[in-house]
Short mmCIF file of C-alpha atoms and ligand atoms in Angstrom, two decimals:
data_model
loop_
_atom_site.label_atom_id
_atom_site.label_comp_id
_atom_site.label_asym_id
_atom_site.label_seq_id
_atom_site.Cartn_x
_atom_site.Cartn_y
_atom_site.Cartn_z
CA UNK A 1 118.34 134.59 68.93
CA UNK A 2 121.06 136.92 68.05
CA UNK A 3 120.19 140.23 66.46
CA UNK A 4 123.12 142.25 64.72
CA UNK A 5 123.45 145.10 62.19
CA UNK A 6 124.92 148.39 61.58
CA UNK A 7 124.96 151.73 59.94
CA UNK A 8 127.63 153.15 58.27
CA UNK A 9 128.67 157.04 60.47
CA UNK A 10 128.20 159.19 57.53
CA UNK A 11 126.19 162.16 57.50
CA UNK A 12 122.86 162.40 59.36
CA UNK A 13 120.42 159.43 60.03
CA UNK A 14 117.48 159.92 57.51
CA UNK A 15 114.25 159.05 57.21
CA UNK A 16 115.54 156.17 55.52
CA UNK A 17 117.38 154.45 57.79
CA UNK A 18 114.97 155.20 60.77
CA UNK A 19 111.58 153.63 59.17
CA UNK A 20 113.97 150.93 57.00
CA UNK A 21 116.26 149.85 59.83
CA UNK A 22 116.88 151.86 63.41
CA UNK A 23 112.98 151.69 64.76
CA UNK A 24 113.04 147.98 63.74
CA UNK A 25 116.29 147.39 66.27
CA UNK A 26 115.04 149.16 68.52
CA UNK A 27 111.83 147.22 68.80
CA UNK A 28 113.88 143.73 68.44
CA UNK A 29 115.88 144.89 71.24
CA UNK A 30 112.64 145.73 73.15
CA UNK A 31 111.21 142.46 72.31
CA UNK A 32 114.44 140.13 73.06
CA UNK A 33 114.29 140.69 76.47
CA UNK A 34 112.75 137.85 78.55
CA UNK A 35 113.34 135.52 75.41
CA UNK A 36 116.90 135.20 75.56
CA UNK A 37 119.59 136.32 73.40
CA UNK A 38 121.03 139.91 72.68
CA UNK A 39 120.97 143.08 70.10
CA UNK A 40 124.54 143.80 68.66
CA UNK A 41 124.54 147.31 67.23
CA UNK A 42 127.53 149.02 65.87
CA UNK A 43 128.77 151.94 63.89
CA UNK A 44 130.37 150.63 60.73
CA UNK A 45 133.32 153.07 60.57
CA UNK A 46 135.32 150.69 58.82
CA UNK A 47 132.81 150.27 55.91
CA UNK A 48 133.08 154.43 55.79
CA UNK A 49 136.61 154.36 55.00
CA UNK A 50 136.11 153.00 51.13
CA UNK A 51 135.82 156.05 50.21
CA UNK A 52 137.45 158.95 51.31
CA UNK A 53 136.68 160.55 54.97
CA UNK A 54 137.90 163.61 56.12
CA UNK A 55 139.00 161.89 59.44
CA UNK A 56 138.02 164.79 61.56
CA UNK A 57 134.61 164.45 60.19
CA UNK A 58 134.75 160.88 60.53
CA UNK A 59 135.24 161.00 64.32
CA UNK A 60 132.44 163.55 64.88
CA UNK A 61 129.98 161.40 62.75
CA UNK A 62 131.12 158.00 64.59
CA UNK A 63 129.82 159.71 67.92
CA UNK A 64 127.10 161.86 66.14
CA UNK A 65 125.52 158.34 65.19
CA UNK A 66 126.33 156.76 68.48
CA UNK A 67 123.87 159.46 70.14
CA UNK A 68 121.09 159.86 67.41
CA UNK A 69 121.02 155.48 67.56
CA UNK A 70 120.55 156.58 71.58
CA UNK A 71 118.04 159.02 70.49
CA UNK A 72 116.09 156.49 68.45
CA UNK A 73 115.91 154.01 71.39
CA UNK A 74 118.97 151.89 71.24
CA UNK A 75 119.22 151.29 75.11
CA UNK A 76 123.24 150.66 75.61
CA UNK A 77 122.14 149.27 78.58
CA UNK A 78 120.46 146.58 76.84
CA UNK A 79 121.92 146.33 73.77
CA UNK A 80 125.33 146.28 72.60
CA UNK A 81 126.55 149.36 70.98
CA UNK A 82 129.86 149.90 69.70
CA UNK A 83 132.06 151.04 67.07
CA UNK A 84 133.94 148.37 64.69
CA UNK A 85 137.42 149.69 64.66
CA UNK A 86 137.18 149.59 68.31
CA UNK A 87 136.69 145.47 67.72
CA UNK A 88 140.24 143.94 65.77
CA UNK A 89 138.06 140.45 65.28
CA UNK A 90 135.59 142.59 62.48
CA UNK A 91 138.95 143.26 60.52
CA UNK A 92 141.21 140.29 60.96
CA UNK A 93 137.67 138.06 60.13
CA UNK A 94 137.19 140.12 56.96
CA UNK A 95 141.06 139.21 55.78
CA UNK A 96 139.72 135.43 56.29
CA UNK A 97 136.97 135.48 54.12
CA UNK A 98 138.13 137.55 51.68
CA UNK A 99 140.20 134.48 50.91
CA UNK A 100 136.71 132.31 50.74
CA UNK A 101 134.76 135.10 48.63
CA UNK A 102 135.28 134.64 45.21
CA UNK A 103 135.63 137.75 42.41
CA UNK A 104 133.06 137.01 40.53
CA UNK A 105 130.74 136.90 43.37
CA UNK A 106 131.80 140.51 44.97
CA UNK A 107 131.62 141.73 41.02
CA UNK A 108 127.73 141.06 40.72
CA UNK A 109 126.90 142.93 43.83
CA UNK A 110 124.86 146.17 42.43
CA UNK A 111 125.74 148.23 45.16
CA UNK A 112 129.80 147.89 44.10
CA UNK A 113 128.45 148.54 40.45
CA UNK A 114 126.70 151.74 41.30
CA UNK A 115 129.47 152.93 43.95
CA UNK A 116 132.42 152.43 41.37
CA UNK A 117 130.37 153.44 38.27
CA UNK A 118 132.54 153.43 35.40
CA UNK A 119 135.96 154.45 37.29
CA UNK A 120 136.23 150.97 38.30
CA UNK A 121 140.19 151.26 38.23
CA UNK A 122 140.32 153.95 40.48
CA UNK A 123 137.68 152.19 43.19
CA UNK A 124 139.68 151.27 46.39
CA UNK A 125 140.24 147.43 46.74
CA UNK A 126 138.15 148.32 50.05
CA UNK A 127 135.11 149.10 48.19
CA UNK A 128 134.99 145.73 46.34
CA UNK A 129 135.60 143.84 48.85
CA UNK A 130 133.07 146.12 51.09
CA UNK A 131 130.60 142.88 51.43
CA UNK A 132 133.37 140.93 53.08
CA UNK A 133 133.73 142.78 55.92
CA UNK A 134 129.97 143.01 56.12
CA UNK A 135 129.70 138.87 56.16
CA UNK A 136 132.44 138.82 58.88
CA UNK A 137 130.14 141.49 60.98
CA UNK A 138 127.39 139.31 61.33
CA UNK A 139 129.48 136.04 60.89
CA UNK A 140 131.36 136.65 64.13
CA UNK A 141 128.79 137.18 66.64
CA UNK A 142 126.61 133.68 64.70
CA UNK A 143 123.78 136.65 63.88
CA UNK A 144 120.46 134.63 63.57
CA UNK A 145 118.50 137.91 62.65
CA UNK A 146 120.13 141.26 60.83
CA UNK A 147 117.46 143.58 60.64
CA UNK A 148 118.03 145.99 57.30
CA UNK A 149 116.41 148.05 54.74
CA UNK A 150 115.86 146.00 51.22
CA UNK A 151 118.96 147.38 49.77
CA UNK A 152 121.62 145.33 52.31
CA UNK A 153 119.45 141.92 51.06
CA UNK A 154 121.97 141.27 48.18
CA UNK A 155 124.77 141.87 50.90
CA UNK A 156 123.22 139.67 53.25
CA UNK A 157 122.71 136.68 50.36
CA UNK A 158 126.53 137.02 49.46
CA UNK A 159 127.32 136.26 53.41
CA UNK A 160 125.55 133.24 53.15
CA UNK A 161 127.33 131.77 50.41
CA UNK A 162 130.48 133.03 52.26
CA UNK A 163 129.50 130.77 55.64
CA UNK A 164 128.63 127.88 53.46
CA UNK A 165 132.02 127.74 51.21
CA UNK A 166 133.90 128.68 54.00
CA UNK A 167 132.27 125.76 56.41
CA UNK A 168 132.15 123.32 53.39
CA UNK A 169 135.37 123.96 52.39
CA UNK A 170 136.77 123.38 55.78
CA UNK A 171 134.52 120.56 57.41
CA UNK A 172 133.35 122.54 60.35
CA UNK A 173 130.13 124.36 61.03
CA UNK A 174 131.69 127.27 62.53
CA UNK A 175 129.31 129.88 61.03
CA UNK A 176 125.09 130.34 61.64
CA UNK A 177 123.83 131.17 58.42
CA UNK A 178 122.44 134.78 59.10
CA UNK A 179 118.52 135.68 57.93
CA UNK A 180 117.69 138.99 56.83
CA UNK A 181 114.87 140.73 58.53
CA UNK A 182 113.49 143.19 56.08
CA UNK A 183 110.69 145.03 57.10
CA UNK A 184 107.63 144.80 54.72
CA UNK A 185 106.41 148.71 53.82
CA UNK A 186 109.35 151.11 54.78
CA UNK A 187 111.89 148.36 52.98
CA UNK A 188 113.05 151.23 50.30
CA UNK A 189 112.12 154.67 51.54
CA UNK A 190 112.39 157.09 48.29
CA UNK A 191 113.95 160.11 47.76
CA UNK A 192 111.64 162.89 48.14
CA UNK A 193 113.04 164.10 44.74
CA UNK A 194 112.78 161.38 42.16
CA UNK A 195 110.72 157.99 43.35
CA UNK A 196 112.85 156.37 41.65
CA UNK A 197 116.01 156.86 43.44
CA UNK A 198 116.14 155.59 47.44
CA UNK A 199 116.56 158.31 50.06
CA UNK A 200 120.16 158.94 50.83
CA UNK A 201 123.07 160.41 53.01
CA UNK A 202 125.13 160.69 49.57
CA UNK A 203 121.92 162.59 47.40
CA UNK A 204 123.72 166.15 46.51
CA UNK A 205 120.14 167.74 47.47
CA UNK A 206 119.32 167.93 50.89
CA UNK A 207 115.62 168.78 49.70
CA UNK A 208 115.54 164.41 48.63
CA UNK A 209 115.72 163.20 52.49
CA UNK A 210 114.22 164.01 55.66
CA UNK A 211 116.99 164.02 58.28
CA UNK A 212 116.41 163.48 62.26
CA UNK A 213 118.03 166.38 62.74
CA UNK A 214 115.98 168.77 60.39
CA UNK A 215 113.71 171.46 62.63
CA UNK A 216 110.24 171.19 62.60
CA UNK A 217 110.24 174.06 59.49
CA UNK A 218 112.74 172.47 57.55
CA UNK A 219 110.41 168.96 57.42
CA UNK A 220 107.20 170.84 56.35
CA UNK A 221 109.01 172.42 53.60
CA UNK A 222 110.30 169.21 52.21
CA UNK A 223 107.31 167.66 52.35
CA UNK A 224 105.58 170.77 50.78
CA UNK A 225 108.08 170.56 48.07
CA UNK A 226 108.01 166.70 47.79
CA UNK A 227 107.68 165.41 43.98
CA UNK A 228 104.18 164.57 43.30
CA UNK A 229 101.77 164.41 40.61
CA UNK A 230 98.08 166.34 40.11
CA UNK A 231 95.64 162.94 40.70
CA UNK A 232 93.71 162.84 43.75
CA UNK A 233 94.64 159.45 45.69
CA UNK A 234 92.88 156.49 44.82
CA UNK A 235 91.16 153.71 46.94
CA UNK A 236 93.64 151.07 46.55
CA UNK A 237 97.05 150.81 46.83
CA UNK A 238 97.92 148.39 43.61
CA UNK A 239 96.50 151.50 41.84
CA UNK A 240 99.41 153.69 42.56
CA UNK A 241 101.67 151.32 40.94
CA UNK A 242 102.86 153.82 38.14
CA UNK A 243 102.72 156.75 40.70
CA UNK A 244 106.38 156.17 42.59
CA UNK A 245 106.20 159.55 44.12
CA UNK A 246 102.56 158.96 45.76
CA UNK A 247 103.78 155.44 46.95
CA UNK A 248 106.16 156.92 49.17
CA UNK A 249 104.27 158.98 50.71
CA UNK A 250 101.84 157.23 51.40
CA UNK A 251 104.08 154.51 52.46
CA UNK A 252 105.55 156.60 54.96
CA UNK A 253 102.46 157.95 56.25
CA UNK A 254 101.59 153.92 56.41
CA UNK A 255 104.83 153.22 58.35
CA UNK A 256 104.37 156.49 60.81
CA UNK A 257 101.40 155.19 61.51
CA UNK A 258 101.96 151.18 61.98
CA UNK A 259 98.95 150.88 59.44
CA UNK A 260 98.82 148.97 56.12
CA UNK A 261 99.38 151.61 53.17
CA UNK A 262 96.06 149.78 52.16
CA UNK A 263 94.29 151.27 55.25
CA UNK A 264 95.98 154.91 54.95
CA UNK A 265 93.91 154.83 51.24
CA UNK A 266 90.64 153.91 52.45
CA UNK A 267 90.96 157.08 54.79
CA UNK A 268 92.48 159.34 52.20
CA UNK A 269 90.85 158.32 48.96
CA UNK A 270 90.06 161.43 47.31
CA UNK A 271 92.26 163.65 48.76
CA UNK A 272 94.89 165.59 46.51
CA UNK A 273 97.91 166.17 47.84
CA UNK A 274 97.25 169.82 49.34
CA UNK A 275 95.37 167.99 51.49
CA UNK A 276 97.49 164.79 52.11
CA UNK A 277 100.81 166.40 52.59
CA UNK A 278 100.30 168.70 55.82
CA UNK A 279 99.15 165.70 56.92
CA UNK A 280 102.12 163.34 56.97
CA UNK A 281 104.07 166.69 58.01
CA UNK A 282 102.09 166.77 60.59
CA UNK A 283 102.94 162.94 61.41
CA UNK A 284 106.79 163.74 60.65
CA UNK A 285 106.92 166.53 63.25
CA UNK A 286 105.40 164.32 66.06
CA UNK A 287 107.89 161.55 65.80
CA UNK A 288 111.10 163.38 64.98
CA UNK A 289 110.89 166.64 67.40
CA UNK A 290 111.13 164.54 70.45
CA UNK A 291 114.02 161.98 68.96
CA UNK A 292 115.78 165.54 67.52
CA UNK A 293 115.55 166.75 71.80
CA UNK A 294 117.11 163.57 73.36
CA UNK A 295 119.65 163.43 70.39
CA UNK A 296 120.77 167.29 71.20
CA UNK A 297 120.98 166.65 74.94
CA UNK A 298 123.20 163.01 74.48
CA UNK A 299 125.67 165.14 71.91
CA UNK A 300 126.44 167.91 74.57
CA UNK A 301 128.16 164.93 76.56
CA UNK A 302 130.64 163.58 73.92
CA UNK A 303 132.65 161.56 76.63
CA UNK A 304 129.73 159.91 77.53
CA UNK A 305 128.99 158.41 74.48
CA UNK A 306 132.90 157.45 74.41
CA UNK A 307 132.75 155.39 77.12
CA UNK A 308 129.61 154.03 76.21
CA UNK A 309 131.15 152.54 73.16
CA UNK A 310 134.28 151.94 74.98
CA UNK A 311 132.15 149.53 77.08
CA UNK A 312 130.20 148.28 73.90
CA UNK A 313 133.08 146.89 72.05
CA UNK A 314 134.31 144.81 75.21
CA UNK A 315 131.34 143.51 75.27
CA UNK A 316 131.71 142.74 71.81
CA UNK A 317 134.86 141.70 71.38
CA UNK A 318 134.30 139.10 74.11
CA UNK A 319 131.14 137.38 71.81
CA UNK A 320 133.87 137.72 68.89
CA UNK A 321 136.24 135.33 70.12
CA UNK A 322 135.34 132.18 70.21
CA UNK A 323 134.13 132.44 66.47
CA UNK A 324 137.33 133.83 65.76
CA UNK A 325 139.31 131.32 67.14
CA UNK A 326 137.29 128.79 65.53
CA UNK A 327 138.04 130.08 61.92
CA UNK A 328 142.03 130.28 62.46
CA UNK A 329 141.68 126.90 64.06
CA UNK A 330 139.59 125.58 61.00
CA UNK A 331 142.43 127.04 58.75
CA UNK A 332 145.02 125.58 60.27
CA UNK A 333 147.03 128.41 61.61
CA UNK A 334 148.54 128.50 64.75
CA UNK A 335 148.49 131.45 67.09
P1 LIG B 401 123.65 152.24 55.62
O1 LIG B 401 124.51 152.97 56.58
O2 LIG B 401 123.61 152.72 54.21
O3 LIG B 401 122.15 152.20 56.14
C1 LIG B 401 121.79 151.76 57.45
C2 LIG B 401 120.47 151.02 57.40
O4 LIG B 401 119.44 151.84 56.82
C3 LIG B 401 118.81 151.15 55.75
N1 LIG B 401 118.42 152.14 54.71
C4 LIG B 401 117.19 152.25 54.21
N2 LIG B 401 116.04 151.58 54.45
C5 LIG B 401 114.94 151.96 53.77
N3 LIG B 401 114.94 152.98 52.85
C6 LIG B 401 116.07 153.68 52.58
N4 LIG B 401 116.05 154.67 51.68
C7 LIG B 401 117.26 153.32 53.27
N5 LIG B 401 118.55 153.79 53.24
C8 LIG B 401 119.25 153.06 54.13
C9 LIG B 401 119.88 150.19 55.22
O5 LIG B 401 119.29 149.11 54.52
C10 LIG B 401 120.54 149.76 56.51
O6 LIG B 401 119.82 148.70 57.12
N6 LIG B 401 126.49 148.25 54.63
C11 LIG B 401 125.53 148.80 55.56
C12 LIG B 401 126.06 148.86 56.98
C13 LIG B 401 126.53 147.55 57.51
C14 LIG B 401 125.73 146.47 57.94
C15 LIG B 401 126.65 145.46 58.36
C16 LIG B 401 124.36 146.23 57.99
C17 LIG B 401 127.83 147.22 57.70
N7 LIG B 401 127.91 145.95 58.20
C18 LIG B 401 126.22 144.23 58.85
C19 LIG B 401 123.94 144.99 58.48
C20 LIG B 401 124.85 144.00 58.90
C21 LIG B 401 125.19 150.21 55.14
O7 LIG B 401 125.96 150.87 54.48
O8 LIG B 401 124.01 150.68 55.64
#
C-alpha cells in the first residue's frame, strides 16, 4: 500500500481541505504503520505556478503549509513530506506524459474549464496541462491509494487513462493504476456563502471559508453569519435535499463529530439554527484552537521545516527513480 497526495501552497488550509483531505492522511498514515507501505505527502508548488505567484509569497506559503500539514498530524517522521520542485522526477515525468495525454482529454476536465473561463487564449499552457503533472505525482511513486476531496476525482480518472495508454502503448506495465480515496460526508465542503459553490482558498470573501488559522472569534462569527434558511431541521437527512446551506452544516457538524449526518438529525431535529449554529461553533473551536497552537509554534522555526523537507524530498526522490527510469527505458531513450 502506497498512499500519496498533495495540496497546492496557496493561501491558508481551510476547512475544506482539512475534513475533505488532510485528517484523512493523517489517519492513513496512522493506520499504515505495522501493515507495510508508506504516506507520500507533498506541497504541490509546481501546480501553484499556473497562475501567477508573487514568488515571495510563494516561498512563505510552501513552508506555511509544510507546518500547518505538521499541525494537522502529518508526522515527517513517519511520513514523507516534501516539496515537488525540490523532486526533478515530478517535472521531467510530467514532460513524458504530456506526450501520452491527449487534448481532447485535458479539454473536458471541468476544473481547466472553470480556471480558464472564457480567456482560454490567455490561460498558461501550464494550466491545461495542470492534470499531467498531477498523473506523474502519483504515477511515480506506483500510488495504490490518493486520498482527496471529490473535486480531484476527475483528475484522478484522467491519470488512469494516462497509465493505461502510456503502458499499452509501450508494452510494459510500468505504472499501478492509482484509486481515489474519497471520503464519504466531508467529500465537497461548501462555502459558507452560497451552498452551491465549494469552500475555497481563491473565494474573494473570507466570510465563505473557515481557515485553521482563524481565532476562536473570527470562527463564531462565520458561523453566526453562515447562509441559512428560516426551517427548523428536519428528522432525516434526504429531507434537506433542496436546503444546500443546511447540508453543510450539518455535514460538518457530522464530520467533526465522526457521526453519520443521519445521526446528527435525530439529535437536532427541531432545532432552528439559533440553536444549531453555536453548536457546531462550539465543535469548530475545539478542533482548530489546538491545531492553530502547534501550527504557530512549528512557524517560529522556519529552518526547521526546511530541513524537514530537505530530508522529505530525498526520501522521495529515491522512491522516484526506479519508475523514472523505467519510463525513459520504455521510450527508448538513452541516458
Ligand atoms: P487543493 O490544494 O485545491 O486541495 C487539497 C485537498 O483538499 C481537498 N479540498 C476539499 N475537500 C472537500 N471540500 C472542499 N471544499 C475542498 N477543497 C479542497 C482537495 O480535493 C484536495 O484533496 N490538484 C490538487 C493538488 C495535487 C494533488 C496531486 C492531489 C497536486 N498533485 C496528486 C492528489 C494527488 C489541488 O489543487 O488540491
Amino acid at each position: 500500500m502506497r498512499v500519496v497526495s498533495g495540496i497546492q501552497p496557496t493561501g491558508n488550509l481551510h476547512l475544506g481541505n482539512y475534513l475533505g483531505a488532510i485528517r484523512r492522511w493523517a489517519t492513513m498514515q496512522d493506520s499504515i504503520e505495522g501493515e507495510g507501505g508508506e504516506c507520500i505527502f507533498f506541497l504541490a508548488d509546481l501546480h501553484a505556478i499556473t497562475v501567477f505567484n508573487d514568488p515571495a509569497e510563494l516561498r512563505a506559503n510552501v513552508n506555511g503549509m509544510a507546518a500547518a500539514l505538521i499541525a494537522c498530524g502529518i508526522d515527517p517522521d513517519r511520513s514523507i513530506l516534501f516539496n515537488q520542485a525540490r523532486v526533478p522526477a515530478h517535472a521531467e515525468l510530467a514532460w513524458i506524459l504530456n506526450c501520452t495525454a491527449r487534448m481532447g482529454w485535458l479539454g473536458r476536465m471541468t476544473q481547466w474549464k472553470d480556471k480558464a473561463g472564457k480567456n482560454r487564449e490567455g490561460a498558461s499552457v501550464g494550466l491545461f496541462a495542470y492534470p499531467v503533472l498531477q498523473a506523474a505525482d502519483v504515477l511515480l511513486y506506483q500510488a495504490t491509494h490518493v486520498p482527496v476531496g471529490e473535486d480531484q476525482k476527475q483528475h484522478l480518472e484522467l491519470a488512469r487513462d494516462i497509465a493505461t495508454k502510456f503502458n499499452t502503448d509501450y508494452g510494459v506495465e510500468l505504472f499501478t493504476l492509482p484509486e481515489p480515496h474519497i471520503g464519504k460526508d466531508a467529500a465537497r465542503i461548501m462555502s459558507l456563502r452560497d451552498g452551491s459553490a465549494k469552500m475555497s482558498k481563491s473565494d474573494p470573501s473570507d466570510m465563505s471559508r473557515i481557515n485553521l488559522t482563524d481565532d476562536d472569534d473570527a470562527i463564531v462569527q462565520k458561523i453566526r453569519k453562515a447562509k441559512t434558511d428560516p426551517a427548523p431541521l428536519p428528522d432525516s437527512w434526504d429531507e434537506l435535499a433542496d436546503r444546500p446551506e443546511a447540508r453543510n452544516l450539518v455535514a460538518i457538524y457530522a464530520a467533526l463529530t465522526d457521526r453519520t449526518p443521519q445521526s446528527v438529525l435525530e439529535d437536532h431535529a427541531g432545532q432552528g439554527f439559533g440553536a444549531f449554529k453555536p453548536a457546531l461553533a462550539e465543535l469548530l473551536v475545539q478542533t482548530i484552537a489546538p491545531i492553530r497552537s502547534r501550527l504557530a509554534a512549528f512557524s517560529a522555526d522556519p529552518a526547521a521545516i526546511d530541513a524537514i523537507l530537505a530530508k522529505g524530498s530525498a526520501r522521495a526522490a529515491d522512491i522516484a527513480a526506479p519508475t523514472l527510469a523505467g519510463a525513459y527505458q520504455a521510450l527508448g531513450l538513452p541516458r
